[in-house]
PDB file of C-alpha atoms in Angstrom:
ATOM      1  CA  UNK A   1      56.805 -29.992  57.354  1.00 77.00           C
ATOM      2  CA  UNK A   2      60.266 -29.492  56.893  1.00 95.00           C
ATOM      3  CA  UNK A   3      63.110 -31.597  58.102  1.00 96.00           C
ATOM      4  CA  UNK A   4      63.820 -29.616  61.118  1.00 95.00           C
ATOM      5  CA  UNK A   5      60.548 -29.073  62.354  1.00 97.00           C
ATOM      6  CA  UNK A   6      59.788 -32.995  61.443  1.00 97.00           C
ATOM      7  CA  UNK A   7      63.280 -33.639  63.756  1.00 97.00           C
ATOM      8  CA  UNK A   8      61.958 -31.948  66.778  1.00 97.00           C
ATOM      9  CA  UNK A   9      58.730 -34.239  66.560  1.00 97.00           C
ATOM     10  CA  UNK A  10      60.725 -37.160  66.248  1.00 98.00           C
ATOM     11  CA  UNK A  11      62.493 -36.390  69.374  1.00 98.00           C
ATOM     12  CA  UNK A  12      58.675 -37.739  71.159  1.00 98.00           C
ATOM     13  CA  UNK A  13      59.692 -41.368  72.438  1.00 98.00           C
ATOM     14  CA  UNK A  14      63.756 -41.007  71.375  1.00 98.00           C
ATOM     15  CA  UNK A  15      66.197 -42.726  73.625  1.00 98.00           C
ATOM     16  CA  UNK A  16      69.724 -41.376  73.867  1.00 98.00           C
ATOM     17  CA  UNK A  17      72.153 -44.017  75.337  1.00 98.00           C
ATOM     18  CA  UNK A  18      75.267 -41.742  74.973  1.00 98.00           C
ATOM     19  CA  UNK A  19      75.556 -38.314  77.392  1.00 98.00           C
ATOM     20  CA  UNK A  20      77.961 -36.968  79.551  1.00 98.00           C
ATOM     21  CA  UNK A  21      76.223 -35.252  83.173  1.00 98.00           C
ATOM     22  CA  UNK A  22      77.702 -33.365  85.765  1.00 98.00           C
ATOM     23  CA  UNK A  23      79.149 -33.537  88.171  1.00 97.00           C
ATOM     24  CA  UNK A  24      82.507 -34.718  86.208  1.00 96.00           C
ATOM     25  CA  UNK A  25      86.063 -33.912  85.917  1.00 93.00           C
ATOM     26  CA  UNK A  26      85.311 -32.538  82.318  1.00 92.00           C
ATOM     27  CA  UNK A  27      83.042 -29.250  82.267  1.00 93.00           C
ATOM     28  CA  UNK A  28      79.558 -30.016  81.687  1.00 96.00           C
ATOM     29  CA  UNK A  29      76.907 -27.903  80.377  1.00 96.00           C
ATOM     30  CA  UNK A  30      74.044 -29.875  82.801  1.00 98.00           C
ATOM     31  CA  UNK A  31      74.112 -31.699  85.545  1.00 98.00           C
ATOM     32  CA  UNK A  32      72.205 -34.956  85.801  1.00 98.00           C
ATOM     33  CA  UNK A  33      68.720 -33.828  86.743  1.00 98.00           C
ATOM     34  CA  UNK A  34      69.080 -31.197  84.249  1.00 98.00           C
ATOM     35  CA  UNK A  35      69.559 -33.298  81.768  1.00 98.00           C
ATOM     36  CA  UNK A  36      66.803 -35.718  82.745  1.00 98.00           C
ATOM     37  CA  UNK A  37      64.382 -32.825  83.310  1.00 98.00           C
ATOM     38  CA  UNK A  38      65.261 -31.092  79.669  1.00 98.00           C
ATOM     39  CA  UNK A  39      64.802 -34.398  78.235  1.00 98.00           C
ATOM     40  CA  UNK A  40      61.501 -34.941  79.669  1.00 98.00           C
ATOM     41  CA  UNK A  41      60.360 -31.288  78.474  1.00 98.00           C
ATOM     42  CA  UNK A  42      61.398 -32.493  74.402  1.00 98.00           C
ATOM     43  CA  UNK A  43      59.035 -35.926  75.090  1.00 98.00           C
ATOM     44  CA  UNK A  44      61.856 -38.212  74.951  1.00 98.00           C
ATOM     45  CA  UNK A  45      61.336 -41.627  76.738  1.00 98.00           C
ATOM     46  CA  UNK A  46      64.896 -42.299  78.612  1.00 98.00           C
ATOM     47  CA  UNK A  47      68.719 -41.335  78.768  1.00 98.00           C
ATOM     48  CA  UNK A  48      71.445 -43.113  79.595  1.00 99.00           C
ATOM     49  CA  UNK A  49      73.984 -41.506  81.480  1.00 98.00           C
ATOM     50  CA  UNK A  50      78.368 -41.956  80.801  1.00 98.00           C
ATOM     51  CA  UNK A  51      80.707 -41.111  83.045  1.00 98.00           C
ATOM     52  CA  UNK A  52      84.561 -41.779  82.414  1.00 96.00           C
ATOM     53  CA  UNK A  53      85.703 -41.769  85.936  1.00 96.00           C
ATOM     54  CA  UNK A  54      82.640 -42.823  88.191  1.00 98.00           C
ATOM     55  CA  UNK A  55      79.833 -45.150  87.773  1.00 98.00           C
ATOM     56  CA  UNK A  56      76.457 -43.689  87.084  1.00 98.00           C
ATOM     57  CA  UNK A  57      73.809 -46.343  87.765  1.00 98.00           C
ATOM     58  CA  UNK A  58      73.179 -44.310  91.506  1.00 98.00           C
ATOM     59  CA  UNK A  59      73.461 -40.762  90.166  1.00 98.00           C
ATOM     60  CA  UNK A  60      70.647 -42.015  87.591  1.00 98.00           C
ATOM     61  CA  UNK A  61      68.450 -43.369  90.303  1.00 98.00           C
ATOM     62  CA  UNK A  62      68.272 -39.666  92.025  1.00 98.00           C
ATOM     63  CA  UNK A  63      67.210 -37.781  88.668  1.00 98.00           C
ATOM     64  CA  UNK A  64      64.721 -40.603  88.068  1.00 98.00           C
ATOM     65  CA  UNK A  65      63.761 -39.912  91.758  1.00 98.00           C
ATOM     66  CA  UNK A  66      63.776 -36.130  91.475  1.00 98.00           C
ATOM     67  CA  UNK A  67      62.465 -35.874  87.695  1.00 98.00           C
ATOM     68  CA  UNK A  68      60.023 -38.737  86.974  1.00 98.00           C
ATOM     69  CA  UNK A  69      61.890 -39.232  84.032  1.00 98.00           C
ATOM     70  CA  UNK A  70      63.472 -42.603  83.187  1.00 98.00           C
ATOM     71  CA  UNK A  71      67.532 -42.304  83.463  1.00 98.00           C
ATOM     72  CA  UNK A  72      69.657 -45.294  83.388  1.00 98.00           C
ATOM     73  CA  UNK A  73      73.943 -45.466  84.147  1.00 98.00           C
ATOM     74  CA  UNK A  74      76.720 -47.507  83.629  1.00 98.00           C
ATOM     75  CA  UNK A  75      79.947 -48.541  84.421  1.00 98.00           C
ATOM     76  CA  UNK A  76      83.649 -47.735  82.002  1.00 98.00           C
ATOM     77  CA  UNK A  77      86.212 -49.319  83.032  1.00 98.00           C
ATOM     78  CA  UNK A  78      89.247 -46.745  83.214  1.00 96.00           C
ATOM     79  CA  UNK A  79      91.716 -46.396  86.136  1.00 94.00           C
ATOM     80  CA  UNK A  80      89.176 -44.638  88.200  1.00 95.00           C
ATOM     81  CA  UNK A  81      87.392 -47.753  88.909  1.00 97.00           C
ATOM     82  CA  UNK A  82      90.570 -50.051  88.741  1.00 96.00           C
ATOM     83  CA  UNK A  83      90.637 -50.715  85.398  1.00 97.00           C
ATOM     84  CA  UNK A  84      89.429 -54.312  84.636  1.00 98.00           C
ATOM     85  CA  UNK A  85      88.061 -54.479  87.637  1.00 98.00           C
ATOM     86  CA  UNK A  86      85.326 -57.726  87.913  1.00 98.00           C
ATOM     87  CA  UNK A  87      84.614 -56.587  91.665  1.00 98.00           C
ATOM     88  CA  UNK A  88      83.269 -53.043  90.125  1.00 98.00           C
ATOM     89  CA  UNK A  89      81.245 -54.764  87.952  1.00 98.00           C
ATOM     90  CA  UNK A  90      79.613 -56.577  90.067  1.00 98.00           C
ATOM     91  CA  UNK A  91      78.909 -53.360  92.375  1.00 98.00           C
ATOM     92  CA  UNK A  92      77.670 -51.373  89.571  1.00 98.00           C
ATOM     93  CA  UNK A  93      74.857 -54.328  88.136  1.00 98.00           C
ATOM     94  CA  UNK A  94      73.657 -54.323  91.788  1.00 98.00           C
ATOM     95  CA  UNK A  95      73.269 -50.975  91.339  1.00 98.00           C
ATOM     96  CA  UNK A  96      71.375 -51.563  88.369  1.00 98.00           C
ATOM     97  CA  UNK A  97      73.731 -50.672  85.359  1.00 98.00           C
ATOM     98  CA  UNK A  98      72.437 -51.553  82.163  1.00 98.00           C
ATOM     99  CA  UNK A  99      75.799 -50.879  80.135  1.00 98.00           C
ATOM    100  CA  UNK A 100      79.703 -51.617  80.814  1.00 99.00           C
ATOM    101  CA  UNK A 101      81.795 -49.909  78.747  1.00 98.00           C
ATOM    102  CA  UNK A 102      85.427 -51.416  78.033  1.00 98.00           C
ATOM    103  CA  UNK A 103      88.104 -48.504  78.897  1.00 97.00           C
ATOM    104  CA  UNK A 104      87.573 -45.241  77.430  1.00 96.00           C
ATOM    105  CA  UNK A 105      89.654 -42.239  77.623  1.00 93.00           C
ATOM    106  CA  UNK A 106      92.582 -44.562  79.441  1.00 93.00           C
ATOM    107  CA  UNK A 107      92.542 -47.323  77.172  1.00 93.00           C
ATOM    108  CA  UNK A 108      95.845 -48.043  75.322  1.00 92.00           C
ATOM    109  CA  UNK A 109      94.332 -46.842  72.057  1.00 92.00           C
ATOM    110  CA  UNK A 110      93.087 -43.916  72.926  1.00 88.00           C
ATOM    111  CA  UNK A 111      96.081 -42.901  74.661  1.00 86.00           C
ATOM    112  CA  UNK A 112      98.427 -43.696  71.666  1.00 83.00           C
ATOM    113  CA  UNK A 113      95.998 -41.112  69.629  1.00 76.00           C
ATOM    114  CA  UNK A 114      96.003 -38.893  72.331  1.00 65.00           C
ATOM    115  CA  UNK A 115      97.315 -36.185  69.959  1.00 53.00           C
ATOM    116  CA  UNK A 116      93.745 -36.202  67.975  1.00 53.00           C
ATOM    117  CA  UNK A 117      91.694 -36.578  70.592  1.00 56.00           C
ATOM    118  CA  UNK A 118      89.800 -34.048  71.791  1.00 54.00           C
ATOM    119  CA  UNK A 119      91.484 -31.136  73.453  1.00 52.00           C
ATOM    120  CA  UNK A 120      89.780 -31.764  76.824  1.00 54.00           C
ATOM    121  CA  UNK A 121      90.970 -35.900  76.495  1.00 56.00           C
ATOM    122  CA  UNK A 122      94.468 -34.721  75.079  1.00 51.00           C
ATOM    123  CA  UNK A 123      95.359 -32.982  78.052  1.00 57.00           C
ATOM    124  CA  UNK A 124      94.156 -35.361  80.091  1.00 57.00           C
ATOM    125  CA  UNK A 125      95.754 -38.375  78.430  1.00 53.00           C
ATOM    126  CA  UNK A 126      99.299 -37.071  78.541  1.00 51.00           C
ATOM    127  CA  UNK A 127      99.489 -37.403  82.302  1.00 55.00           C
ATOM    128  CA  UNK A 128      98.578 -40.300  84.638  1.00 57.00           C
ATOM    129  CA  UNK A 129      99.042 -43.840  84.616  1.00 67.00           C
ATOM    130  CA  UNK A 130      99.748 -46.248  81.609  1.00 82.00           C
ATOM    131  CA  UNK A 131      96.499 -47.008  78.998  1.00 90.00           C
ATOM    132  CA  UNK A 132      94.791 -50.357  79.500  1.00 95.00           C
ATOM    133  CA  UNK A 133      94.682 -52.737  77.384  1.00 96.00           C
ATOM    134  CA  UNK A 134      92.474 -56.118  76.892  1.00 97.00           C
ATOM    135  CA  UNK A 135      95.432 -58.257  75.766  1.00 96.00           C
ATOM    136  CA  UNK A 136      97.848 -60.117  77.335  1.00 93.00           C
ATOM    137  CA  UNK A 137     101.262 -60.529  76.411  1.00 91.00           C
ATOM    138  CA  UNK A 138     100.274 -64.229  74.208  1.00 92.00           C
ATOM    139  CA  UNK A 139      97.502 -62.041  72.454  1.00 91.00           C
ATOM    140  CA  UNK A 140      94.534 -63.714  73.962  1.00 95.00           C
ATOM    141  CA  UNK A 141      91.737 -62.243  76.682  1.00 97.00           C
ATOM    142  CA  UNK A 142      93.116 -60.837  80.005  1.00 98.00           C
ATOM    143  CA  UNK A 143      91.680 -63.485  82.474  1.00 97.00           C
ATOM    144  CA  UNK A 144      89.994 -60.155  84.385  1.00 98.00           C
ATOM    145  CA  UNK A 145      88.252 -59.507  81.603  1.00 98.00           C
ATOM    146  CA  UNK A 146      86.940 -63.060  81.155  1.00 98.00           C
ATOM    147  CA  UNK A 147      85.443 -62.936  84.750  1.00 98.00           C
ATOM    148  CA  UNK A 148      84.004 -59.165  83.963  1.00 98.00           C
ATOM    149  CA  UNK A 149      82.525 -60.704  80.488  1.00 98.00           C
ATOM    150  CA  UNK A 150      80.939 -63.611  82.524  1.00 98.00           C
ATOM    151  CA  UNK A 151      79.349 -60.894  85.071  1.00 98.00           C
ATOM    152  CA  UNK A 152      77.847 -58.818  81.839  1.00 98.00           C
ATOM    153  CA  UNK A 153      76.843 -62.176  80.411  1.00 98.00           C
ATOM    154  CA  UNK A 154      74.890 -63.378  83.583  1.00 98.00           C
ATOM    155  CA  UNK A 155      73.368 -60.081  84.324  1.00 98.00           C
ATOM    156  CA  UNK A 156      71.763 -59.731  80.372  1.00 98.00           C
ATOM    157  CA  UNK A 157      73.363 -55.839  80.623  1.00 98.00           C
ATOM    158  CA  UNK A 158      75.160 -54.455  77.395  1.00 98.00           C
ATOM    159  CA  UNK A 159      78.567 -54.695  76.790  1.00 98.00           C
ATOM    160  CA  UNK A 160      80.132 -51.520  74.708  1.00 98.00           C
ATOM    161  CA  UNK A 161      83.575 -51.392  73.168  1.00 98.00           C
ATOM    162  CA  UNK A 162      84.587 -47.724  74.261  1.00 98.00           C
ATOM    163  CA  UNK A 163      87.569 -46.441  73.155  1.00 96.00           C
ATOM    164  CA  UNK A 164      89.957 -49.776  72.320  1.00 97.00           C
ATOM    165  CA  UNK A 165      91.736 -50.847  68.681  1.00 96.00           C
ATOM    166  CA  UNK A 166      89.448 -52.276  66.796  1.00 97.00           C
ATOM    167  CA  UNK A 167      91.812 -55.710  67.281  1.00 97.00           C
ATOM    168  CA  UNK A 168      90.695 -55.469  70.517  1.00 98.00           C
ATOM    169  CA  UNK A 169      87.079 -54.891  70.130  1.00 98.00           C
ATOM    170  CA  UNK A 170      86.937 -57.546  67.456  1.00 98.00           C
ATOM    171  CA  UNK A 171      88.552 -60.053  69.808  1.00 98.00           C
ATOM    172  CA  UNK A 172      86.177 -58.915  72.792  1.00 98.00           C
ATOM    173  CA  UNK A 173      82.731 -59.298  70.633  1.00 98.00           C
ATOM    174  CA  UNK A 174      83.781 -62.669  69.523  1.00 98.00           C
ATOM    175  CA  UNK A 175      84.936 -63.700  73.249  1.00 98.00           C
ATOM    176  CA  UNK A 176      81.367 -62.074  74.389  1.00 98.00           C
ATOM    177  CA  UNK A 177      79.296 -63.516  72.638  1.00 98.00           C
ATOM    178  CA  UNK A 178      80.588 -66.779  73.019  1.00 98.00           C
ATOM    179  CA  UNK A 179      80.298 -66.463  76.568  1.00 98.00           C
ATOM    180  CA  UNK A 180      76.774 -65.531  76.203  1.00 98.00           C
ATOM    181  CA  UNK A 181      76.512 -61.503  75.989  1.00 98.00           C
ATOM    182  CA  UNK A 182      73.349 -60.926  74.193  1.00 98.00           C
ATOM    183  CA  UNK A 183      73.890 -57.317  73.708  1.00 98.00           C
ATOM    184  CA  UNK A 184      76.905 -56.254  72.263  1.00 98.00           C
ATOM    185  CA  UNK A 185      77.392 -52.383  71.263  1.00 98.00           C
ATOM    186  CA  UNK A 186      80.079 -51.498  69.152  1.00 98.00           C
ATOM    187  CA  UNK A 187      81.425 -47.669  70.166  1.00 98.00           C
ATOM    188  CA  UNK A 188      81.291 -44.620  67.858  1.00 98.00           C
ATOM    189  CA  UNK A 189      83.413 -45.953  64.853  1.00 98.00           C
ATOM    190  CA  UNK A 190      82.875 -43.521  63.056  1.00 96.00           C
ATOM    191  CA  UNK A 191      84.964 -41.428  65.778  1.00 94.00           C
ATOM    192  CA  UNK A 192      88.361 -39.694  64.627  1.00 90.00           C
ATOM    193  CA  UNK A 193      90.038 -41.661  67.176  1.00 89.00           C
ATOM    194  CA  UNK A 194      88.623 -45.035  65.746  1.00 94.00           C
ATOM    195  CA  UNK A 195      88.165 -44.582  61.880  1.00 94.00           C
ATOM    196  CA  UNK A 196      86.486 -47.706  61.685  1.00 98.00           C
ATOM    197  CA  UNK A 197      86.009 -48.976  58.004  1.00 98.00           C
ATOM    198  CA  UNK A 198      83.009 -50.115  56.190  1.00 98.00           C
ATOM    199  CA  UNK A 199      84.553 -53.514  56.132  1.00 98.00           C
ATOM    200  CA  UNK A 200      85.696 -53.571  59.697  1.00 98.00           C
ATOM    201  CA  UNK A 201      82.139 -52.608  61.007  1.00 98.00           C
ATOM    202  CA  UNK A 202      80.665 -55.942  59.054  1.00 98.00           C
ATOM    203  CA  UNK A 203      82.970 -57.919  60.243  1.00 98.00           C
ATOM    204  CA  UNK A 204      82.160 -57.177  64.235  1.00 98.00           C
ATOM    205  CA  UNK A 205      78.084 -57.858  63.164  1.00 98.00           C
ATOM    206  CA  UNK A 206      79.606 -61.400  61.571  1.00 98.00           C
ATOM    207  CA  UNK A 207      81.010 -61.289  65.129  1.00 98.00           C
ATOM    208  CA  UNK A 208      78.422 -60.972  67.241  1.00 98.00           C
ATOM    209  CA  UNK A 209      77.897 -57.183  67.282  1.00 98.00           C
ATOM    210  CA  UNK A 210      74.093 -56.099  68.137  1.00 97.00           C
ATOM    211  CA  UNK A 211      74.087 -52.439  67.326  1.00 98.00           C
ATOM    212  CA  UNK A 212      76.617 -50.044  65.812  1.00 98.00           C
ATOM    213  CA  UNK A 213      76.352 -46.708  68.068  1.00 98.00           C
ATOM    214  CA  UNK A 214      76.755 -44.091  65.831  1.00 98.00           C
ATOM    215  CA  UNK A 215      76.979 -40.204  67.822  1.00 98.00           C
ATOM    216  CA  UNK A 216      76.500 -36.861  66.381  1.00 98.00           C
ATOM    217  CA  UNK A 217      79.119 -35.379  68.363  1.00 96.00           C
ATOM    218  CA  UNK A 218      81.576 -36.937  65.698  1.00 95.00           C
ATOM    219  CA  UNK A 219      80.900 -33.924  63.742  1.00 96.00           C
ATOM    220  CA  UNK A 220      81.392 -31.225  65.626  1.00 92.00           C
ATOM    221  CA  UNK A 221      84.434 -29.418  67.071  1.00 85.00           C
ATOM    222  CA  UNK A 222      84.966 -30.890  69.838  1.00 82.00           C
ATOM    223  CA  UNK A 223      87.244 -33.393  67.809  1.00 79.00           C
ATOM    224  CA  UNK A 224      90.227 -31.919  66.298  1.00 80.00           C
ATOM    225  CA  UNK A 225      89.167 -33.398  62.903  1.00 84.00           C
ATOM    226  CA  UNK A 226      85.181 -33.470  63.525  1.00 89.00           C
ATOM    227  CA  UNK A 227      83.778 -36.175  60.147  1.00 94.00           C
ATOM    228  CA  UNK A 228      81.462 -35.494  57.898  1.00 96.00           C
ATOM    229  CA  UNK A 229      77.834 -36.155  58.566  1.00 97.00           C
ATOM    230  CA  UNK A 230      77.897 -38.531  55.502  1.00 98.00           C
ATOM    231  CA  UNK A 231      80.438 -40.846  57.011  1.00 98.00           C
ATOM    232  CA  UNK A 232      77.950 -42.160  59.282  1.00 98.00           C
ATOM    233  CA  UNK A 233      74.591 -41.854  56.995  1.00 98.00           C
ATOM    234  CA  UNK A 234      76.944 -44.174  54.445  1.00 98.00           C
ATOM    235  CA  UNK A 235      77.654 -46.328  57.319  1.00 98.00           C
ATOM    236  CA  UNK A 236      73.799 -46.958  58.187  1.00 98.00           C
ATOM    237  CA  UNK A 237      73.022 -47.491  54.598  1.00 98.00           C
ATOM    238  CA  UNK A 238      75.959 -50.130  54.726  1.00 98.00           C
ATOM    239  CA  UNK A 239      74.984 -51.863  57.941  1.00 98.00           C
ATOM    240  CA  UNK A 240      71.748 -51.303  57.766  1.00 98.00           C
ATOM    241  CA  UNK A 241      69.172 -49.719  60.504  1.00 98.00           C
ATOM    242  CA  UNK A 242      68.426 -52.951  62.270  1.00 98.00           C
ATOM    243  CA  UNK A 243      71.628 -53.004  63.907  1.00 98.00           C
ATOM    244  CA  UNK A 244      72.407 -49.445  64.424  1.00 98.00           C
ATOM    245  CA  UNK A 245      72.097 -47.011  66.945  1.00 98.00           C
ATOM    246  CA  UNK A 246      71.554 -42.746  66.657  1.00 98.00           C
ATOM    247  CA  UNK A 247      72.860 -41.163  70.278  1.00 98.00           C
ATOM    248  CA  UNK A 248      74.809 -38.094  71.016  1.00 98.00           C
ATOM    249  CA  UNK A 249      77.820 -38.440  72.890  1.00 98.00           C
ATOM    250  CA  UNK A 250      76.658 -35.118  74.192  1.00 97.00           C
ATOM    251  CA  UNK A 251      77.596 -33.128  77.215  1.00 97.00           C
ATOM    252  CA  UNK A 252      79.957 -30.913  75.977  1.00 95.00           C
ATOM    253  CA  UNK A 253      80.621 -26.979  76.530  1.00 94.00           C
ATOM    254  CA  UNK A 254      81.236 -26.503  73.024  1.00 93.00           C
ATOM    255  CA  UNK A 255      78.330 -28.689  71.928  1.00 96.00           C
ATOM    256  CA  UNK A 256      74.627 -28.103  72.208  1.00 96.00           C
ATOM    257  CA  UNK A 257      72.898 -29.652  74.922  1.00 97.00           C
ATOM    258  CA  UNK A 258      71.895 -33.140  74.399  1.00 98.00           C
ATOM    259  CA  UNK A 259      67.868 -32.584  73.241  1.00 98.00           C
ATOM    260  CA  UNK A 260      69.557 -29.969  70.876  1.00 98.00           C
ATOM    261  CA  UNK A 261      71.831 -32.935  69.949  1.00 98.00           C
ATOM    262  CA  UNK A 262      69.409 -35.750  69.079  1.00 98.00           C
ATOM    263  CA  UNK A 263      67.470 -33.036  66.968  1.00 98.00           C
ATOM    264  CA  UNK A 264      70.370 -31.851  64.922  1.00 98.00           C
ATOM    265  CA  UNK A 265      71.284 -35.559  64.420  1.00 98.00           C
ATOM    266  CA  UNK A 266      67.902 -36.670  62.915  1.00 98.00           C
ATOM    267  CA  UNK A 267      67.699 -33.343  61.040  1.00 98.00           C
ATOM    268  CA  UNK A 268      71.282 -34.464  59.987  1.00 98.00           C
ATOM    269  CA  UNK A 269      70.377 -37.896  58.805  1.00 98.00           C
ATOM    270  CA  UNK A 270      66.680 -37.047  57.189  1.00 98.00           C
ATOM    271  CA  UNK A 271      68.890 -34.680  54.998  1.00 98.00           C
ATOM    272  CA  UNK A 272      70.986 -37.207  54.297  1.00 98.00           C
ATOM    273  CA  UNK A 273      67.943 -39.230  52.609  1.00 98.00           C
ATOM    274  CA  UNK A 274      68.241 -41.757  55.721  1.00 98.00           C
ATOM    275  CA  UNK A 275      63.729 -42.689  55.607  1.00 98.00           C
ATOM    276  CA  UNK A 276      62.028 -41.148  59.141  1.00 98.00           C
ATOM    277  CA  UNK A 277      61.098 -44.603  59.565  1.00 98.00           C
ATOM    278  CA  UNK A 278      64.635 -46.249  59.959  1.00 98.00           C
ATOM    279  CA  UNK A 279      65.356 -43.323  61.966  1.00 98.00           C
ATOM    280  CA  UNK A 280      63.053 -44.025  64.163  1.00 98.00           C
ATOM    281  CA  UNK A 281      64.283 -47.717  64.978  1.00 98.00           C
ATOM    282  CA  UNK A 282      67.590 -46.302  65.615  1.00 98.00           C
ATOM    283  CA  UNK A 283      66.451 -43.680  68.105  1.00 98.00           C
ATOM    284  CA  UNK A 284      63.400 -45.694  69.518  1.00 98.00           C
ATOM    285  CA  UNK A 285      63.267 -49.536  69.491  1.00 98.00           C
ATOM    286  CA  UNK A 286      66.996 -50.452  68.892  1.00 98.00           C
ATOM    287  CA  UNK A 287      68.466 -48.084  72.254  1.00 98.00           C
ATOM    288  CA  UNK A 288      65.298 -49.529  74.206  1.00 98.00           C
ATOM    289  CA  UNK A 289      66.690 -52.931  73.685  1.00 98.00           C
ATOM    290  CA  UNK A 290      69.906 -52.413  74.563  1.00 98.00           C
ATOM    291  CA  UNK A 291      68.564 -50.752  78.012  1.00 98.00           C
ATOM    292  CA  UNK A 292      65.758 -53.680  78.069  1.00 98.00           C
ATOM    293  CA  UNK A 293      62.981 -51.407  78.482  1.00 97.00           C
ATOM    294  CA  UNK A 294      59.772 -51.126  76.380  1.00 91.00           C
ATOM    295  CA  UNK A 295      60.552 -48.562  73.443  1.00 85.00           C
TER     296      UNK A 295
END
């Protein structure tokens, strides 16, 4: 069996904890229950659904309701939902939101790199409100973000870093999990907007870091300067597969779909020598923890 044909069996039981629905502000390829129903077709076993402007916890409850198939949301805190907002928070783990995502698309960071973003992002950055950031003035937590870190911390829900400096995220994991935030997800840092190093990725596992998300949609063309599929393979040979993630970050009109997605990334990776079995923890067991569910 060759690699690609072995991919689309792996897909059976995959979990992809990274994909952009419609309805959105950005085009999308599928809509929610599309997605939900095209994953079910491929045999995977969940999806968890992104938005950067809404909160997706209820939109994943109807294409659970409507498909069957087990869809899960989340909550990123961009201007949309006020920013560092504890009150959304709290609204979106009562609607049963398994991750919280610090600022994405309007986070300081990402609106400093605006000009290699993606072209969708870069228009959309250079209008519109100030970025966020998690620092105060003295360097130290924003006390808003304290009170949203408690809220992650006493639901058990996953905190990812989204699109901040990595002096923020590294300041965030250690505040998390001192505060008690078992899962801790470190964003795409492989991304052309992040550029994370080997060394910098260690050092947020010394940290308190639970999984490394790594997406395939680093290396396409939807980024101006898309990476090489070896930037990330290296980086799971450096971290290891026990605290890594494979998800898509799919959704995109220029992208495949996201099945299409998760099978080009674990064709991607098996060509890249990474063993079917690690694979498999990164697609299977590893997401399922971070969502709580059985793998």
């Amino acid at each position: 069996m060759g690699n690609r044909e072995l991919a689309k069996e792996m897909l059976k039981g995959a979990i992809d904890i990274h994909v952009h629905g419609g309805p959105d502000i950005f085009p999308r390829p599928l809509n929610d229950i599309e997605v939900a129903r095209k994953a079910q077709e491929a045999g995977m076993r969940a999806v968890l659904l992104k938005s950067h402007t809404e909160g997706t916890a209820g939109r994943a409850t109807v294409a659970t309701y409507v498909t069957g198939f087990s869809m899960y949301g989340g909550l990123a805190l961009n201007h949309p939902v006020g920013g560092l907002n504890p009150e959304a928070v709290r609204v979106a783990v009562q609607m049963g939101a398994k991750q919280v995502w610090m600022p994405t698309i309007h986070s300081e960071f990402a609106m400093l790199k605006a000009a290699n973003s993606a072209a969708q992002f870069a228009k959309q950055l250079k209008r519109g409100p100030a970025g966020i950031g998690l620092l105060g003035a003295d360097g130290r937590i924003k006390d808003e973000l304290l009170e949203i870190i408690d809220i992650i911390a006493e639901a058990d829900i996953s905190l990812a870093t989204g699109h901040v400096s990595p002096q923020e995220a590294m300041a965030v994991i250690e505040e998390a999990k001192k505060r008690g935030v078992k899962k801790i997800v470190l964003t795409h840092p492989t991304s052309p907007i992040l550029s994370y190093t080997i060394e910098q990725m260690k050092e947020t596992v010394r940290l308190g870091v639970s999984m490394l998300e790594h997406v395939v949609c680093d290396t396409t063309h939807h980024w101006k300067d898309p990476i090489s599929s070896t930037v990330i393979s290296d980086a799971i040979r450096a971290i290891g597969p026990a605290n890594t993630i494979m998800s898509t970050d799919s959704g995109q009109i220029i992208n495949p779909d996201p099945v299409p997605s998760m099978e080009n990334f674990i064709c991607m990776m098996l060509d890249d020598g990474i063993p079917q079995e690690d694979i498999r923890r990164m697609t299977v067991d590893n997401p399922a923890m971070i969502l709580g569910i059985d793998p």
